[in-house]
Every structure is written in C-alpha cells, then in structure tokens.
C-alpha cells in the first residue's frame, strides 16, 4: 500500500497465466515465446517452447550492466530447468550470473518447501538452508530469506559500490504452493474467511472501485463456486488463512527492503 501510494497503480496489465513465461517476459521485455519459454521449463522441441531463456533475448540485467549498473537478484528464477547439482557445471549457462546478475540468492526451479527449499543457490553454488555458512537464522523460512538477502544486497552495495547505480530483482515465491506458513502468522487471520467467497469478493470489489482501479459499470461475472456448497468449508477457510499469512510475511519483507533503501539514501 505504501509503494502504491507513493508510486504507480496499474489499471491495465498482462500476464501469461503461468509463472515461468511471465518471468521470462519480465526479465527480457519480450513475449514469452520469443524468449523461449512459451510454456514451462521443459523442452517441447521448438524454439518457442525450448523451456529456458534463449540467446536471442537479453535480460534487463545484461543490458543494465553495459551501462555500469551493479545487478542483484533474490528469489525464484524459474526460466531454466532446475537441474541436479552433479550436472551443474554442464547445464548452468542460463543461471542468473550467466544472464547478467552479479549476485544471486534463491531457487533455480519453481516450487518447494518454504522451510527447506530445493535447488537453493548462492551465486553459482548449490547450498541448503542447513549448510549455508552465510545465513543461519533462528528459524529458516524462505520468504524471510529472500527479503533478508534483498536487504543485504542493498546494504553491501551502499558499502562497497555506492558510486554505481544498481538494479535489484526481488522475485518472491509466496504464495506459490505448497501452502507453508508459521502457526503464529496463520493465527492472526483466524476466522477472516469464514463468511465465504461471496462476502470477501464483494468487499474486494468495493475496495477496487474506491481505489479507482475498477469501474462500477464493468460489473462482475457470475461467481465460480458457492461457498455454502463446498464439501469442507473449514478446510477452504483454513487454506485462505495460510495464504494470507504467506502474503503478510512477504509484505513485511518488502517493507524492510523499502526501509533499507531509505536508510541508505
């Protein structure tokens, strides 16, 4: 909300309905098929569906480095297959540091445990939440780790490279499945969704109109499902509580990052 209030709120946008193609477009400025990630990160046998960034595209990090920028990334990459560690040297040509980023902390593939994410990499080396000598919080949680490393990159840039501009790409995994959140974070949302889909939908529609991102005359299409007819409403409400907790922790991380940017001037 603070970023929206101080910056821009987009009332029109486009996404590709999947994570990998959307990320490929964000990183390259191209349609995802032009970048080689038309579907997911498997090779389907044609250039548009090769399943990883092609070399006829350039990332924003590659471009900005030519203008003297330092470039950093924290979070989910997912525009190249997450290959096993033993084949890393053979198949890491599209990893972040090969595509313009000076520093990287995050996951190469798309999803996994928030407590112990697989395909976790620091720069070019596979690590794990347990064996990482540089980051050992009291409790590891991937969303916090992404936010903490984003803050770290800003702080270290200000210390070591303040004379250079920088670009930081922070790609949170939340709230991708699996639904993982701390019990204490979930508890703050207890009962929030008990009224069901229609009530939540109506409240969000009113807020969108109040914010000016939607117009009354657009109306709403029919609801996809009746909450009163679901088999296990308590489970459905619990899922949304966990989802909300995941988003809240992400929001806190973004807040810490904004605060660090301001602290560093």
PDB file of C-alpha atoms in Angstrom:
ATOM      1  CA  UNK A   1       0.000   0.000   0.000  1.00  0.00           C
ATOM      2  CA  UNK A   2       2.857   2.380   0.781  1.00  0.00           C
ATOM      3  CA  UNK A   3       4.502   1.672  -2.584  1.00  0.00           C
ATOM      4  CA  UNK A   4       1.195   2.124  -4.417  1.00  0.00           C
ATOM      5  CA  UNK A   5       0.519   5.364  -2.571  1.00  0.00           C
ATOM      6  CA  UNK A   6       3.964   6.769  -3.346  1.00  0.00           C
ATOM      7  CA  UNK A   7       4.230   5.418  -6.889  1.00  0.00           C
ATOM      8  CA  UNK A   8       2.036   3.978  -9.613  1.00  0.00           C
ATOM      9  CA  UNK A   9      -1.048   1.749  -9.576  1.00  0.00           C
ATOM     10  CA  UNK A  10      -1.534  -0.123 -12.828  1.00  0.00           C
ATOM     11  CA  UNK A  11      -5.124  -0.400 -14.005  1.00  0.00           C
ATOM     12  CA  UNK A  12      -4.218  -2.470 -17.074  1.00  0.00           C
ATOM     13  CA  UNK A  13      -1.724  -5.289 -17.163  1.00  0.00           C
ATOM     14  CA  UNK A  14      -0.990  -8.525 -18.942  1.00  0.00           C
ATOM     15  CA  UNK A  15       0.368 -11.810 -17.710  1.00  0.00           C
ATOM     16  CA  UNK A  16       0.821 -15.174 -19.334  1.00  0.00           C
ATOM     17  CA  UNK A  17      -1.219 -17.110 -16.737  1.00  0.00           C
ATOM     18  CA  UNK A  18       1.846 -19.130 -15.698  1.00  0.00           C
ATOM     19  CA  UNK A  19       4.871 -18.288 -13.607  1.00  0.00           C
ATOM     20  CA  UNK A  20       7.777 -19.156 -15.945  1.00  0.00           C
ATOM     21  CA  UNK A  21       6.512 -17.384 -19.088  1.00  0.00           C
ATOM     22  CA  UNK A  22       5.551 -14.300 -17.081  1.00  0.00           C
ATOM     23  CA  UNK A  23       9.024 -14.191 -15.536  1.00  0.00           C
ATOM     24  CA  UNK A  24      10.633 -14.613 -18.948  1.00  0.00           C
ATOM     25  CA  UNK A  25       8.652 -11.602 -20.196  1.00  0.00           C
ATOM     26  CA  UNK A  26       9.528  -9.538 -17.128  1.00  0.00           C
ATOM     27  CA  UNK A  27      13.228 -10.280 -17.493  1.00  0.00           C
ATOM     28  CA  UNK A  28      13.500  -9.750 -21.254  1.00  0.00           C
ATOM     29  CA  UNK A  29      10.695  -7.403 -22.267  1.00  0.00           C
ATOM     30  CA  UNK A  30       9.617  -9.907 -24.914  1.00  0.00           C
ATOM     31  CA  UNK A  31       6.618 -12.133 -25.388  1.00  0.00           C
ATOM     32  CA  UNK A  32       7.489 -15.329 -23.591  1.00  0.00           C
ATOM     33  CA  UNK A  33       7.521 -17.367 -26.810  1.00  0.00           C
ATOM     34  CA  UNK A  34      10.133 -15.014 -28.265  1.00  0.00           C
ATOM     35  CA  UNK A  35      12.288 -15.621 -25.183  1.00  0.00           C
ATOM     36  CA  UNK A  36      11.984 -19.415 -25.476  1.00  0.00           C
ATOM     37  CA  UNK A  37       9.683 -20.028 -22.503  1.00  0.00           C
ATOM     38  CA  UNK A  38       6.283 -20.370 -24.145  1.00  0.00           C
ATOM     39  CA  UNK A  39       5.023 -22.948 -21.687  1.00  0.00           C
ATOM     40  CA  UNK A  40       7.095 -24.184 -18.739  1.00  0.00           C
ATOM     41  CA  UNK A  41      10.736 -25.205 -18.265  1.00  0.00           C
ATOM     42  CA  UNK A  42      10.736 -28.407 -20.291  1.00  0.00           C
ATOM     43  CA  UNK A  43      11.955 -28.652 -23.883  1.00  0.00           C
ATOM     44  CA  UNK A  44       8.967 -29.337 -26.157  1.00  0.00           C
ATOM     45  CA  UNK A  45      11.078 -29.393 -29.309  1.00  0.00           C
ATOM     46  CA  UNK A  46      10.618 -25.967 -30.870  1.00  0.00           C
ATOM     47  CA  UNK A  47      12.442 -22.667 -30.256  1.00  0.00           C
ATOM     48  CA  UNK A  48       9.363 -21.013 -28.737  1.00  0.00           C
ATOM     49  CA  UNK A  49       8.986 -23.910 -26.305  1.00  0.00           C
ATOM     50  CA  UNK A  50      12.597 -24.799 -25.554  1.00  0.00           C
ATOM     51  CA  UNK A  51      11.955 -24.314 -21.844  1.00  0.00           C
ATOM     52  CA  UNK A  52      14.683 -21.805 -20.992  1.00  0.00           C
ATOM     53  CA  UNK A  53      15.794 -18.323 -21.973  1.00  0.00           C
ATOM     54  CA  UNK A  54      17.295 -18.241 -25.435  1.00  0.00           C
ATOM     55  CA  UNK A  55      20.355 -16.324 -26.554  1.00  0.00           C
ATOM     56  CA  UNK A  56      18.455 -14.122 -28.992  1.00  0.00           C
ATOM     57  CA  UNK A  57      16.957 -12.404 -25.943  1.00  0.00           C
ATOM     58  CA  UNK A  58      18.760 -10.294 -23.373  1.00  0.00           C
ATOM     59  CA  UNK A  59      17.739  -9.778 -19.767  1.00  0.00           C
ATOM     60  CA  UNK A  60      17.334  -6.361 -18.212  1.00  0.00           C
ATOM     61  CA  UNK A  61      20.331  -7.204 -16.029  1.00  0.00           C
ATOM     62  CA  UNK A  62      22.505  -7.899 -19.075  1.00  0.00           C
ATOM     63  CA  UNK A  63      21.510  -4.570 -20.597  1.00  0.00           C
ATOM     64  CA  UNK A  64      21.981  -2.526 -17.439  1.00  0.00           C
ATOM     65  CA  UNK A  65      25.445  -3.959 -16.813  1.00  0.00           C
ATOM     66  CA  UNK A  66      26.545  -2.390 -20.100  1.00  0.00           C
ATOM     67  CA  UNK A  67      25.532   0.974 -18.622  1.00  0.00           C
ATOM     68  CA  UNK A  68      27.632   0.481 -15.500  1.00  0.00           C
ATOM     69  CA  UNK A  69      24.993  -0.909 -13.171  1.00  0.00           C
ATOM     70  CA  UNK A  70      25.618  -3.466 -10.452  1.00  0.00           C
ATOM     71  CA  UNK A  71      22.902  -6.119 -10.651  1.00  0.00           C
ATOM     72  CA  UNK A  72      21.419  -8.319  -7.938  1.00  0.00           C
ATOM     73  CA  UNK A  73      18.699 -10.928  -7.678  1.00  0.00           C
ATOM     74  CA  UNK A  74      16.979 -12.575  -4.708  1.00  0.00           C
ATOM     75  CA  UNK A  75      14.275 -15.220  -5.013  1.00  0.00           C
ATOM     76  CA  UNK A  76      12.738 -17.525  -7.565  1.00  0.00           C
ATOM     77  CA  UNK A  77      14.351 -17.697 -11.011  1.00  0.00           C
ATOM     78  CA  UNK A  78      12.423 -20.409 -12.920  1.00  0.00           C
ATOM     79  CA  UNK A  79      13.341 -19.550 -16.503  1.00  0.00           C
ATOM     80  CA  UNK A  80      15.678 -22.521 -16.906  1.00  0.00           C
ATOM     81  CA  UNK A  81      15.293 -26.101 -15.698  1.00  0.00           C
ATOM     82  CA  UNK A  82      16.324 -26.814 -12.107  1.00  0.00           C
ATOM     83  CA  UNK A  83      18.923 -29.431 -12.849  1.00  0.00           C
ATOM     84  CA  UNK A  84      20.620 -31.663 -10.249  1.00  0.00           C
ATOM     85  CA  UNK A  85      23.852 -30.477  -8.586  1.00  0.00           C
ATOM     86  CA  UNK A  86      26.028 -33.126 -10.221  1.00  0.00           C
ATOM     87  CA  UNK A  87      25.225 -31.646 -13.661  1.00  0.00           C
ATOM     88  CA  UNK A  88      25.524 -28.011 -12.602  1.00  0.00           C
ATOM     89  CA  UNK A  89      28.766 -27.215 -14.449  1.00  0.00           C
ATOM     90  CA  UNK A  90      27.351 -28.718 -17.621  1.00  0.00           C
ATOM     91  CA  UNK A  91      23.949 -27.023 -17.603  1.00  0.00           C
ATOM     92  CA  UNK A  92      24.097 -23.673 -15.826  1.00  0.00           C
ATOM     93  CA  UNK A  93      24.506 -21.445 -18.885  1.00  0.00           C
ATOM     94  CA  UNK A  94      21.193 -19.713 -18.151  1.00  0.00           C
ATOM     95  CA  UNK A  95      21.567 -19.297 -14.399  1.00  0.00           C
ATOM     96  CA  UNK A  96      21.294 -15.729 -13.073  1.00  0.00           C
ATOM     97  CA  UNK A  97      25.024 -14.994 -13.012  1.00  0.00           C
ATOM     98  CA  UNK A  98      25.253 -16.176 -16.630  1.00  0.00           C
ATOM     99  CA  UNK A  99      22.424 -13.829 -17.581  1.00  0.00           C
ATOM    100  CA  UNK A 100      23.660 -10.545 -16.175  1.00  0.00           C
ATOM    101  CA  UNK A 101      23.373 -10.700 -12.389  1.00  0.00           C
ATOM    102  CA  UNK A 102      26.445 -10.006 -10.234  1.00  0.00           C
ATOM    103  CA  UNK A 103      24.934 -11.635  -7.155  1.00  0.00           C
ATOM    104  CA  UNK A 104      22.160 -14.190  -6.687  1.00  0.00           C
ATOM    105  CA  UNK A 105      20.449 -15.890  -3.790  1.00  0.00           C
ATOM    106  CA  UNK A 106      17.397 -18.028  -4.432  1.00  0.00           C
ATOM    107  CA  UNK A 107      15.956 -21.081  -6.135  1.00  0.00           C
ATOM    108  CA  UNK A 108      16.501 -22.111  -9.736  1.00  0.00           C
ATOM    109  CA  UNK A 109      13.238 -24.009 -10.184  1.00  0.00           C
ATOM    110  CA  UNK A 110       9.679 -23.139  -9.381  1.00  0.00           C
ATOM    111  CA  UNK A 111       8.398 -24.524  -6.105  1.00  0.00           C
ATOM    112  CA  UNK A 112       9.286 -26.456  -2.981  1.00  0.00           C
ATOM    113  CA  UNK A 113       9.337 -26.360   0.779  1.00  0.00           C
ATOM    114  CA  UNK A 114       9.441 -22.930   2.379  1.00  0.00           C
ATOM    115  CA  UNK A 115      11.332 -24.489   5.294  1.00  0.00           C
ATOM    116  CA  UNK A 116      13.988 -26.247   3.200  1.00  0.00           C
ATOM    117  CA  UNK A 117      13.794 -25.167  -0.459  1.00  0.00           C
ATOM    118  CA  UNK A 118      15.426 -27.410  -3.026  1.00  0.00           C
ATOM    119  CA  UNK A 119      17.592 -26.013  -5.851  1.00  0.00           C
ATOM    120  CA  UNK A 120      18.706 -23.269  -3.448  1.00  0.00           C
ATOM    121  CA  UNK A 121      21.729 -21.453  -4.843  1.00  0.00           C
ATOM    122  CA  UNK A 122      24.065 -18.716  -3.668  1.00  0.00           C
ATOM    123  CA  UNK A 123      25.702 -17.148  -6.718  1.00  0.00           C
ATOM    124  CA  UNK A 124      26.677 -20.349  -8.612  1.00  0.00           C
ATOM    125  CA  UNK A 125      26.791 -22.878  -5.791  1.00  0.00           C
ATOM    126  CA  UNK A 126      24.069 -25.204  -4.559  1.00  0.00           C
ATOM    127  CA  UNK A 127      23.502 -24.818  -0.822  1.00  0.00           C
ATOM    128  CA  UNK A 128      20.829 -25.841   1.654  1.00  0.00           C
ATOM    129  CA  UNK A 129      19.135 -23.960   4.453  1.00  0.00           C
ATOM    130  CA  UNK A 130      21.044 -26.171   6.905  1.00  0.00           C
ATOM    131  CA  UNK A 131      24.571 -25.950   5.479  1.00  0.00           C
ATOM    132  CA  UNK A 132      24.710 -22.288   4.408  1.00  0.00           C
ATOM    133  CA  UNK A 133      27.526 -20.673   6.428  1.00  0.00           C
ATOM    134  CA  UNK A 134      26.415 -17.159   5.496  1.00  0.00           C
ATOM    135  CA  UNK A 135      22.790 -17.299   6.649  1.00  0.00           C
ATOM    136  CA  UNK A 136      21.604 -19.166   9.744  1.00  0.00           C
ATOM    137  CA  UNK A 137      18.502 -17.537  11.242  1.00  0.00           C
ATOM    138  CA  UNK A 138      16.867 -18.982  14.344  1.00  0.00           C
ATOM    139  CA  UNK A 139      14.146 -20.374  12.077  1.00  0.00           C
ATOM    140  CA  UNK A 140      14.572 -20.634   8.321  1.00  0.00           C
ATOM    141  CA  UNK A 141      11.614 -19.509   6.218  1.00  0.00           C
ATOM    142  CA  UNK A 142      12.201 -18.920   2.519  1.00  0.00           C
ATOM    143  CA  UNK A 143      10.120 -15.745   2.234  1.00  0.00           C
ATOM    144  CA  UNK A 144      12.152 -14.165   5.030  1.00  0.00           C
ATOM    145  CA  UNK A 145      15.382 -15.391   3.436  1.00  0.00           C
ATOM    146  CA  UNK A 146      14.532 -13.673   0.148  1.00  0.00           C
ATOM    147  CA  UNK A 147      13.702 -10.415   1.923  1.00  0.00           C
ATOM    148  CA  UNK A 148      16.785 -10.604   4.137  1.00  0.00           C
ATOM    149  CA  UNK A 149      19.079 -11.109   1.150  1.00  0.00           C
ATOM    150  CA  UNK A 150      17.465  -8.271  -0.777  1.00  0.00           C
ATOM    151  CA  UNK A 151      18.199  -6.004   2.191  1.00  0.00           C
ATOM    152  CA  UNK A 152      21.719  -7.404   2.409  1.00  0.00           C
ATOM    153  CA  UNK A 153      22.423  -6.688  -1.260  1.00  0.00           C
ATOM    154  CA  UNK A 154      21.287  -3.080  -0.863  1.00  0.00           C
ATOM    155  CA  UNK A 155      23.378  -2.616   2.283  1.00  0.00           C
ATOM    156  CA  UNK A 156      26.506  -4.167   0.773  1.00  0.00           C
ATOM    157  CA  UNK A 157      26.075  -2.171  -2.428  1.00  0.00           C
ATOM    158  CA  UNK A 158      25.940   1.048  -0.415  1.00  0.00           C
ATOM    159  CA  UNK A 159      29.076  -0.012   1.452  1.00  0.00           C
ATOM    160  CA  UNK A 160      31.171  -1.265  -1.474  1.00  0.00           C
ATOM    161  CA  UNK A 161      29.787   0.251  -4.694  1.00  0.00           C
ATOM    162  CA  UNK A 162      27.937   3.412  -3.745  1.00  0.00           C
ATOM    163  CA  UNK A 163      29.308   5.274  -6.757  1.00  0.00           C
ATOM    164  CA  UNK A 164      27.486   2.895  -9.131  1.00  0.00           C
ATOM    165  CA  UNK A 165      23.753   2.661  -9.853  1.00  0.00           C
ATOM    166  CA  UNK A 166      22.211  -0.725  -9.137  1.00  0.00           C
ATOM    167  CA  UNK A 167      19.337  -2.931 -10.233  1.00  0.00           C
ATOM    168  CA  UNK A 168      17.749  -5.378  -7.798  1.00  0.00           C
ATOM    169  CA  UNK A 169      15.222  -8.004  -8.915  1.00  0.00           C
ATOM    170  CA  UNK A 170      13.309  -9.463  -5.958  1.00  0.00           C
ATOM    171  CA  UNK A 171      11.173 -12.421  -7.026  1.00  0.00           C
ATOM    172  CA  UNK A 172       9.248 -13.848  -4.094  1.00  0.00           C
ATOM    173  CA  UNK A 173       7.872 -17.376  -4.302  1.00  0.00           C
ATOM    174  CA  UNK A 174       4.947 -16.635  -1.972  1.00  0.00           C
ATOM    175  CA  UNK A 175       2.189 -17.517  -2.234  1.00  0.00           C
ATOM    176  CA  UNK A 176       3.009 -20.397  -4.554  1.00  0.00           C
ATOM    177  CA  UNK A 177       2.131 -23.862  -3.323  1.00  0.00           C
ATOM    178  CA  UNK A 178       2.903 -25.647  -1.071  1.00  0.00           C
ATOM    179  CA  UNK A 179       0.945 -23.600   1.437  1.00  0.00           C
ATOM    180  CA  UNK A 180       3.531 -23.138   4.188  1.00  0.00           C
ATOM    181  CA  UNK A 181       3.288 -20.528   6.936  1.00  0.00           C
ATOM    182  CA  UNK A 182       4.127 -20.275  10.613  1.00  0.00           C
ATOM    183  CA  UNK A 183       1.345 -21.112  13.025  1.00  0.00           C
ATOM    184  CA  UNK A 184       1.707 -17.718  14.698  1.00  0.00           C
ATOM    185  CA  UNK A 185       1.280 -15.911  11.372  1.00  0.00           C
ATOM    186  CA  UNK A 186      -1.733 -18.038  10.457  1.00  0.00           C
ATOM    187  CA  UNK A 187      -3.378 -17.332  13.816  1.00  0.00           C
ATOM    188  CA  UNK A 188      -3.648 -13.612  13.043  1.00  0.00           C
ATOM    189  CA  UNK A 189      -6.020 -14.447  10.170  1.00  0.00           C
ATOM    190  CA  UNK A 190      -8.205 -16.927  12.042  1.00  0.00           C
ATOM    191  CA  UNK A 191     -11.856 -16.534  11.061  1.00  0.00           C
ATOM    192  CA  UNK A 192     -11.129 -13.918   8.428  1.00  0.00           C
ATOM    193  CA  UNK A 193     -12.605 -16.001   5.588  1.00  0.00           C
ATOM    194  CA  UNK A 194     -15.353 -17.812   7.474  1.00  0.00           C
ATOM    195  CA  UNK A 195     -18.061 -15.746   5.762  1.00  0.00           C
ATOM    196  CA  UNK A 196     -17.153 -17.390   2.446  1.00  0.00           C
ATOM    197  CA  UNK A 197     -16.304 -16.412  -1.093  1.00  0.00           C
ATOM    198  CA  UNK A 198     -19.159 -14.013  -1.816  1.00  0.00           C
ATOM    199  CA  UNK A 199     -18.555 -11.744   1.170  1.00  0.00           C
ATOM    200  CA  UNK A 200     -14.818 -11.497   0.544  1.00  0.00           C
ATOM    201  CA  UNK A 201     -15.394 -10.931  -3.173  1.00  0.00           C
ATOM    202  CA  UNK A 202     -17.901  -8.145  -2.543  1.00  0.00           C
ATOM    203  CA  UNK A 203     -15.568  -6.364  -0.129  1.00  0.00           C
ATOM    204  CA  UNK A 204     -12.678  -6.529  -2.590  1.00  0.00           C
ATOM    205  CA  UNK A 205     -14.848  -5.277  -5.440  1.00  0.00           C
ATOM    206  CA  UNK A 206     -15.889  -2.254  -3.372  1.00  0.00           C
ATOM    207  CA  UNK A 207     -12.264  -1.522  -2.470  1.00  0.00           C
ATOM    208  CA  UNK A 208     -11.169  -1.762  -6.114  1.00  0.00           C
ATOM    209  CA  UNK A 209     -13.807   0.783  -7.085  1.00  0.00           C
ATOM    210  CA  UNK A 210     -12.847   3.047  -4.192  1.00  0.00           C
ATOM    211  CA  UNK A 211      -9.177   2.940  -5.241  1.00  0.00           C
ATOM    212  CA  UNK A 212     -10.072   3.769  -8.826  1.00  0.00           C
ATOM    213  CA  UNK A 213      -8.684   0.569 -10.352  1.00  0.00           C
ATOM    214  CA  UNK A 214     -12.128  -0.724 -11.376  1.00  0.00           C
ATOM    215  CA  UNK A 215     -15.344   0.911 -12.578  1.00  0.00           C
ATOM    216  CA  UNK A 216     -18.858   0.195 -11.433  1.00  0.00           C
ATOM    217  CA  UNK A 217     -20.150  -0.283 -14.980  1.00  0.00           C
ATOM    218  CA  UNK A 218     -17.741  -3.181 -15.577  1.00  0.00           C
ATOM    219  CA  UNK A 219     -19.716  -5.333 -13.174  1.00  0.00           C
ATOM    220  CA  UNK A 220     -18.713  -8.801 -12.015  1.00  0.00           C
ATOM    221  CA  UNK A 221     -19.140 -12.146 -13.800  1.00  0.00           C
ATOM    222  CA  UNK A 222     -21.022 -14.943 -12.016  1.00  0.00           C
ATOM    223  CA  UNK A 223     -19.167 -16.460  -9.086  1.00  0.00           C
ATOM    224  CA  UNK A 224     -17.276 -19.673  -9.833  1.00  0.00           C
ATOM    225  CA  UNK A 225     -18.480 -21.523  -6.753  1.00  0.00           C
ATOM    226  CA  UNK A 226     -20.970 -21.308  -3.895  1.00  0.00           C
ATOM    227  CA  UNK A 227     -19.240 -21.454  -0.519  1.00  0.00           C
ATOM    228  CA  UNK A 228     -22.332 -23.000   1.049  1.00  0.00           C
ATOM    229  CA  UNK A 229     -21.980 -25.975  -1.303  1.00  0.00           C
ATOM    230  CA  UNK A 230     -18.310 -26.844  -0.740  1.00  0.00           C
ATOM    231  CA  UNK A 231     -17.623 -30.159   0.966  1.00  0.00           C
ATOM    232  CA  UNK A 232     -15.337 -28.837   3.716  1.00  0.00           C
ATOM    233  CA  UNK A 233     -15.779 -25.099   4.335  1.00  0.00           C
ATOM    234  CA  UNK A 234     -13.476 -25.147   7.363  1.00  0.00           C
ATOM    235  CA  UNK A 235     -10.650 -26.530   5.212  1.00  0.00           C
ATOM    236  CA  UNK A 236     -11.274 -23.941   2.486  1.00  0.00           C
ATOM    237  CA  UNK A 237     -11.217 -21.111   5.036  1.00  0.00           C
ATOM    238  CA  UNK A 238      -8.039 -22.513   6.606  1.00  0.00           C
ATOM    239  CA  UNK A 239      -6.335 -22.592   3.198  1.00  0.00           C
ATOM    240  CA  UNK A 240      -7.078 -18.911   2.747  1.00  0.00           C
ATOM    241  CA  UNK A 241      -5.793 -18.126   6.244  1.00  0.00           C
ATOM    242  CA  UNK A 242      -2.489 -19.798   5.371  1.00  0.00           C
ATOM    243  CA  UNK A 243      -2.389 -17.990   2.024  1.00  0.00           C
ATOM    244  CA  UNK A 244      -2.976 -14.649   3.754  1.00  0.00           C
ATOM    245  CA  UNK A 245      -0.212 -15.393   6.262  1.00  0.00           C
ATOM    246  CA  UNK A 246       2.196 -16.114   3.411  1.00  0.00           C
ATOM    247  CA  UNK A 247       1.324 -12.804   1.750  1.00  0.00           C
ATOM    248  CA  UNK A 248       1.648 -10.916   5.047  1.00  0.00           C
ATOM    249  CA  UNK A 249       5.198 -12.182   5.591  1.00  0.00           C
ATOM    250  CA  UNK A 250       6.090 -11.214   2.019  1.00  0.00           C
ATOM    251  CA  UNK A 251       4.643  -7.759   2.649  1.00  0.00           C
ATOM    252  CA  UNK A 252       6.810  -7.420   5.757  1.00  0.00           C
ATOM    253  CA  UNK A 253       9.887  -8.305   3.702  1.00  0.00           C
ATOM    254  CA  UNK A 254       9.036  -5.677   1.095  1.00  0.00           C
ATOM    255  CA  UNK A 255       8.618  -3.176   3.928  1.00  0.00           C
ATOM    256  CA  UNK A 256      12.080  -3.982   5.291  1.00  0.00           C
ATOM    257  CA  UNK A 257      13.525  -3.512   1.806  1.00  0.00           C
ATOM    258  CA  UNK A 258      11.864  -0.118   1.327  1.00  0.00           C
ATOM    259  CA  UNK A 259      13.111   0.942   4.765  1.00  0.00           C
ATOM    260  CA  UNK A 260      16.666  -0.137   3.863  1.00  0.00           C
ATOM    261  CA  UNK A 261      16.561   1.815   0.596  1.00  0.00           C
ATOM    262  CA  UNK A 262      15.534   4.910   2.508  1.00  0.00           C
ATOM    263  CA  UNK A 263      18.165   4.315   5.206  1.00  0.00           C
ATOM    264  CA  UNK A 264      20.872   4.125   2.545  1.00  0.00           C
ATOM    265  CA  UNK A 265      19.659   7.256   0.824  1.00  0.00           C
TER     266      UNK A 265
END
